[in-house]
PDB file of C-alpha atoms in Angstrom:
ATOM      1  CA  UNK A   1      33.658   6.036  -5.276  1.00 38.00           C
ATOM      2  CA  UNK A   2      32.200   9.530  -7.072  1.00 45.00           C
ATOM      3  CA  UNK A   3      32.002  12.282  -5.435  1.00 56.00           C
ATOM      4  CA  UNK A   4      28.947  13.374  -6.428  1.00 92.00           C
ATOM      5  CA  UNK A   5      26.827  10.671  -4.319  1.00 97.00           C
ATOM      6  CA  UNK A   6      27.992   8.339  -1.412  1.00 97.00           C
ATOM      7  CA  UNK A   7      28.814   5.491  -3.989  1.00 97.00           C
ATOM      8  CA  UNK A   8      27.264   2.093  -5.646  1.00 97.00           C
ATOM      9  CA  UNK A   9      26.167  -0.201  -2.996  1.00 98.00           C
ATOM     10  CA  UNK A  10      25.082  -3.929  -4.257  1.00 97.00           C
ATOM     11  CA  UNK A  11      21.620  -5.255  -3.234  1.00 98.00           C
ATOM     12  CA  UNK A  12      22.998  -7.268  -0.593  1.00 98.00           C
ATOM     13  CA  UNK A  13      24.861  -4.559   0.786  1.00 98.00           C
ATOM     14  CA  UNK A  14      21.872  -2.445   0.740  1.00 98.00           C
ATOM     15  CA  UNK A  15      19.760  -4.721   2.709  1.00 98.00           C
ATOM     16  CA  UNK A  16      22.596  -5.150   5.421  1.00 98.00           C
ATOM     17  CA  UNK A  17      22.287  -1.091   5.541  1.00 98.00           C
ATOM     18  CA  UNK A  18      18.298  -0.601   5.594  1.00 98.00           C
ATOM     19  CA  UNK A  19      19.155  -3.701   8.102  1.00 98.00           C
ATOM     20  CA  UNK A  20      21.366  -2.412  10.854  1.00 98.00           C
ATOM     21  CA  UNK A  21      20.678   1.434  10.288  1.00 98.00           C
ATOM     22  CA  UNK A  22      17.120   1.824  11.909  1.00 97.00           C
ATOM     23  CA  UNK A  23      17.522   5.512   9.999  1.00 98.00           C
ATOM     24  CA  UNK A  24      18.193   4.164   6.484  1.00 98.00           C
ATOM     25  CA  UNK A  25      15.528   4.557   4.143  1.00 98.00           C
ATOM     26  CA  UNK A  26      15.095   2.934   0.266  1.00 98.00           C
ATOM     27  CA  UNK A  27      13.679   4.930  -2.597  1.00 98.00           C
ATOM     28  CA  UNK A  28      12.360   2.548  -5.409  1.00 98.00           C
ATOM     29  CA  UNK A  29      12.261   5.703  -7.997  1.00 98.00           C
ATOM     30  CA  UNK A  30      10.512   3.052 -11.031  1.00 98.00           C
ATOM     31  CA  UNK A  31       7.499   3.561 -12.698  1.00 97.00           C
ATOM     32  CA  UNK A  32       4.156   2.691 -11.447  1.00 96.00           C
ATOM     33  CA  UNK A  33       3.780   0.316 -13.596  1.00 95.00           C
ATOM     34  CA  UNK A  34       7.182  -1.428 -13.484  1.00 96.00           C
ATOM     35  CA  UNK A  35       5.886  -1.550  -9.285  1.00 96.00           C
ATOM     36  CA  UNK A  36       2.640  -3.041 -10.050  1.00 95.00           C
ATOM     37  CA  UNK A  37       4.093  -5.203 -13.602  1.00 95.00           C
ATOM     38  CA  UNK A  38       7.844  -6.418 -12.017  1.00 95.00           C
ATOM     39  CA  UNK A  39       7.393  -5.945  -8.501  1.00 96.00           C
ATOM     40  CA  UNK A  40       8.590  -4.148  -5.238  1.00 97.00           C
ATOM     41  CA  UNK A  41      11.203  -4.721  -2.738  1.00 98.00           C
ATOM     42  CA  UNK A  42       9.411  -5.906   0.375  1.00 98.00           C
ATOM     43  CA  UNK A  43      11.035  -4.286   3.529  1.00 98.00           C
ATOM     44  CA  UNK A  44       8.433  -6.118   6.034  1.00 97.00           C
ATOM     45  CA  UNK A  45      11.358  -8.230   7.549  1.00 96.00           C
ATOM     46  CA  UNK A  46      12.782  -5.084   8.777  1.00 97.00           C
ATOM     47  CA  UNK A  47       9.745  -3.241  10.353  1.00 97.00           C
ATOM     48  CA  UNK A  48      10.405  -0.441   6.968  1.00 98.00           C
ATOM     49  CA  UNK A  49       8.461   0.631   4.104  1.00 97.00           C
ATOM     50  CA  UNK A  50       9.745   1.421   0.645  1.00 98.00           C
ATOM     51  CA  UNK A  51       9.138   4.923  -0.532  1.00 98.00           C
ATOM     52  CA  UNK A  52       7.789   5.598  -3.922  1.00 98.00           C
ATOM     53  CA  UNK A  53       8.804   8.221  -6.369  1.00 98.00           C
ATOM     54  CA  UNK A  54       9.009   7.540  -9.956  1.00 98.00           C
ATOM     55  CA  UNK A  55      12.271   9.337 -11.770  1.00 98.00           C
ATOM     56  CA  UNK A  56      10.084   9.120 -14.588  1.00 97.00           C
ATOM     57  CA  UNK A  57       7.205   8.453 -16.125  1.00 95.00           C
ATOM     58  CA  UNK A  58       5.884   5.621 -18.048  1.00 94.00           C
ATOM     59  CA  UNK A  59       5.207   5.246 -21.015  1.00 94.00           C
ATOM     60  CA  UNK A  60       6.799   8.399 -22.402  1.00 93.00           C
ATOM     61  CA  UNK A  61       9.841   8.083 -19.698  1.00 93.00           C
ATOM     62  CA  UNK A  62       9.392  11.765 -18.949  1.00 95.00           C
ATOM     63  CA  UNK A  63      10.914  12.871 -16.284  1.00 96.00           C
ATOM     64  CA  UNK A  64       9.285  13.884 -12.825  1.00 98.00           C
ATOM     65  CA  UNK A  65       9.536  17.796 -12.464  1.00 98.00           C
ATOM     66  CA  UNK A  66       8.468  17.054  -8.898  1.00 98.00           C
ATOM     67  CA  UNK A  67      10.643  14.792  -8.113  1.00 98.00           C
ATOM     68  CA  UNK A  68      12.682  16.743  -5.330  1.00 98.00           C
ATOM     69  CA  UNK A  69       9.853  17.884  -3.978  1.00 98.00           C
ATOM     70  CA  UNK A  70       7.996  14.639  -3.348  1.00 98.00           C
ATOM     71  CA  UNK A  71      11.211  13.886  -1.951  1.00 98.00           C
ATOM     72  CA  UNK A  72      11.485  16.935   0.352  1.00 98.00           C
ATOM     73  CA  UNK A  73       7.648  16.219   1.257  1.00 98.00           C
ATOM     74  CA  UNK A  74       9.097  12.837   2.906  1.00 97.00           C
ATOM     75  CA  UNK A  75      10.913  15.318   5.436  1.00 97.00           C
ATOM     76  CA  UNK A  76      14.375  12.855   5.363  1.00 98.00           C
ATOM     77  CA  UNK A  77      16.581  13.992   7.481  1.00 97.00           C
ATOM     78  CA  UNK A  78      20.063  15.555   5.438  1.00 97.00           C
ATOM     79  CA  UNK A  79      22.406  13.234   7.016  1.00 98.00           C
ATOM     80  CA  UNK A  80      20.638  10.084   6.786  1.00 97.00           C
ATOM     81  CA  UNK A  81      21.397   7.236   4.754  1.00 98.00           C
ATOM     82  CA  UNK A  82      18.914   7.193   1.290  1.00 98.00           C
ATOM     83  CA  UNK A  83      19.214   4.471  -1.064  1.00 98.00           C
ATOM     84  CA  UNK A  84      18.027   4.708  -3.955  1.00 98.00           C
ATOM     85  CA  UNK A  85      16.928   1.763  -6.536  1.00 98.00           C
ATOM     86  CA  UNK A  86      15.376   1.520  -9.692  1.00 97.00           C
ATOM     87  CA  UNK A  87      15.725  -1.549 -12.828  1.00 95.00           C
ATOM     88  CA  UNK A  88      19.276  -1.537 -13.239  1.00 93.00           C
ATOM     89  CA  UNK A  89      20.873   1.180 -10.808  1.00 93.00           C
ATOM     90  CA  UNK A  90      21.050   4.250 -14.019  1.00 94.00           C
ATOM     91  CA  UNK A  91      17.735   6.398 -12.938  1.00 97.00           C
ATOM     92  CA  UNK A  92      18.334   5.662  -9.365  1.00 98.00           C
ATOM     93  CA  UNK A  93      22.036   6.935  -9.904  1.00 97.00           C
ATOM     94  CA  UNK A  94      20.961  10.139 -11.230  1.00 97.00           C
ATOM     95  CA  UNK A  95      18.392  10.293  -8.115  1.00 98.00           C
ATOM     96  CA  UNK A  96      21.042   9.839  -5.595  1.00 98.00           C
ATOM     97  CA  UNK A  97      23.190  12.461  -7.497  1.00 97.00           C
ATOM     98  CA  UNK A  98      20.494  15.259  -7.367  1.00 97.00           C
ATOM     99  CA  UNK A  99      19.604  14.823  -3.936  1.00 98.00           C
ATOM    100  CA  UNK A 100      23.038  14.978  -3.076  1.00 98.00           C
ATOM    101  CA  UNK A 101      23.620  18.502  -4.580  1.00 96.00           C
ATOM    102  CA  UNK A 102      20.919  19.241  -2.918  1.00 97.00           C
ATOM    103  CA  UNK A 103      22.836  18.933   0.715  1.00 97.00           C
ATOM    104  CA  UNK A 104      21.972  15.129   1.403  1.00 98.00           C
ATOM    105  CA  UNK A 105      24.996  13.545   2.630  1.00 97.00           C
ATOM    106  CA  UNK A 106      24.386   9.834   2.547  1.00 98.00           C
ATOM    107  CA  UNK A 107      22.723   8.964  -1.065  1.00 98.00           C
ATOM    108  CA  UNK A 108      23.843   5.658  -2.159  1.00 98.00           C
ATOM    109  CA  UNK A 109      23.042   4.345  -5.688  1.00 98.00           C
ATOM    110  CA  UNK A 110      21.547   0.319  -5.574  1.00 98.00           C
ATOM    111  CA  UNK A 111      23.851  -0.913  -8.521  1.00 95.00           C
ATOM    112  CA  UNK A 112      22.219  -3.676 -10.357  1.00 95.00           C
ATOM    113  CA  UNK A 113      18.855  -2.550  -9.204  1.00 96.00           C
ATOM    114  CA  UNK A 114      16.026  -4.567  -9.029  1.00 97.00           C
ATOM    115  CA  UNK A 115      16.156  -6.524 -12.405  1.00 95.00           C
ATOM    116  CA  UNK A 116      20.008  -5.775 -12.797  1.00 91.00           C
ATOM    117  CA  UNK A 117      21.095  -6.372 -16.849  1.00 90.00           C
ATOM    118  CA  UNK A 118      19.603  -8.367 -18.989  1.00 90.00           C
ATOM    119  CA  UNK A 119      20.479 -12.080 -19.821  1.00 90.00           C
ATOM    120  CA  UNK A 120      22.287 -13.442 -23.394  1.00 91.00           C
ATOM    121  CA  UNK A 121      18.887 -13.672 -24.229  1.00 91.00           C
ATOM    122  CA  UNK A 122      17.568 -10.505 -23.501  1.00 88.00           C
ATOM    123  CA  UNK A 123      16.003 -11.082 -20.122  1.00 88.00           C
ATOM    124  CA  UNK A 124      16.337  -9.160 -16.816  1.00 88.00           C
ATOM    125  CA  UNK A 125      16.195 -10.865 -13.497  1.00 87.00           C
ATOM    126  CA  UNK A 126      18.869 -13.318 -14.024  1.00 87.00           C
ATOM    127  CA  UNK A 127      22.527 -11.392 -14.224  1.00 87.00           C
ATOM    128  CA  UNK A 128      21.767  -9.008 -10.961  1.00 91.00           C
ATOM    129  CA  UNK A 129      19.896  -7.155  -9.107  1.00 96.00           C
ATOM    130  CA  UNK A 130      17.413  -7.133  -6.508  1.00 97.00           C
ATOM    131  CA  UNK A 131      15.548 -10.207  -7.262  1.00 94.00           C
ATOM    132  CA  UNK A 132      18.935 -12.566  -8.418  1.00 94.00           C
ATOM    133  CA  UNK A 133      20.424 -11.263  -5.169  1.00 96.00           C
ATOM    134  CA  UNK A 134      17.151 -13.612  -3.869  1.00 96.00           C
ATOM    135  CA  UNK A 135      16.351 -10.711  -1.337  1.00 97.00           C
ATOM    136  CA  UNK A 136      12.759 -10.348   0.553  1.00 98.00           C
ATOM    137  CA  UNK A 137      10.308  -8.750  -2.726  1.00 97.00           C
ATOM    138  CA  UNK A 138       6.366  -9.218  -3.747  1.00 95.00           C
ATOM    139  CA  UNK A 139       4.390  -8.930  -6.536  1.00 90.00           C
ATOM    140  CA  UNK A 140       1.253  -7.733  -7.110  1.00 73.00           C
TER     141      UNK A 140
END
């Protein structure tokens, strides 16, 4: 495990925490359109809602200068748990990491993500992730 974030969690590890920890919140830190495109966790099983806050933005990729402040905005308590997911678990890695320098205690990375890598041919949604992990999601 780093120490500079709680660690990696896999999807279904994830969903057993946003499960049993009333507290625990997910982060889906994507773009808009990979949200409206791919598709979004769906958290309805558990009475939760997934919190949106792009990392970057699409289609340049540039990053979100407000970012921590969106965050912030959310008023998350320091010592919950915050997970934080995004296509393949490298944004939402870097997410977890600056919210953790920031004082958070409990940021936990979703390795995988929600496509997780792509295939031998080149396609996501089939290695890992989210979606392979066949956990609760919708599309728009």
């Amino acid at each position: 495990m780093s120490t500079d974030y709680a660690g990696d969690l896999s999807p279904l590890a994830a969903w057993d925490c946003l499960a049993k920890d009333t507290k625990a919140e997910l982060i889906d830190v994507r773009s808009e359109a990979e949200w409206r495109h791919v598709g979004l966790p769906n958290l309805s099983d558990l009475s939760k809602e997934v919190h949106l806050i792009s990392w970057q933005f699409f289609p340049d990729m540039r990053q979100n200068l407000d970012f921590v402040e969106e965050m912030e905005a959310k008023s998350f308590d320091k010592n919950q748990c915050l997970l934080f997911l995004c296509r393949s678990g490298v944004r939402s890695k870097y997410a977890a990491q600056v919210m953790t320098s920031l004082g958070y205690t409990k940021c936990f990375n979703v390795a995988e993500g929600f496509e997780g890598d792509r295939d031998q041919n080149g396609h996501r949604g089939t290695v890992g992730g989210w979606k392979k992990a066949d956990l609760p999601w919708s599309q728009a």
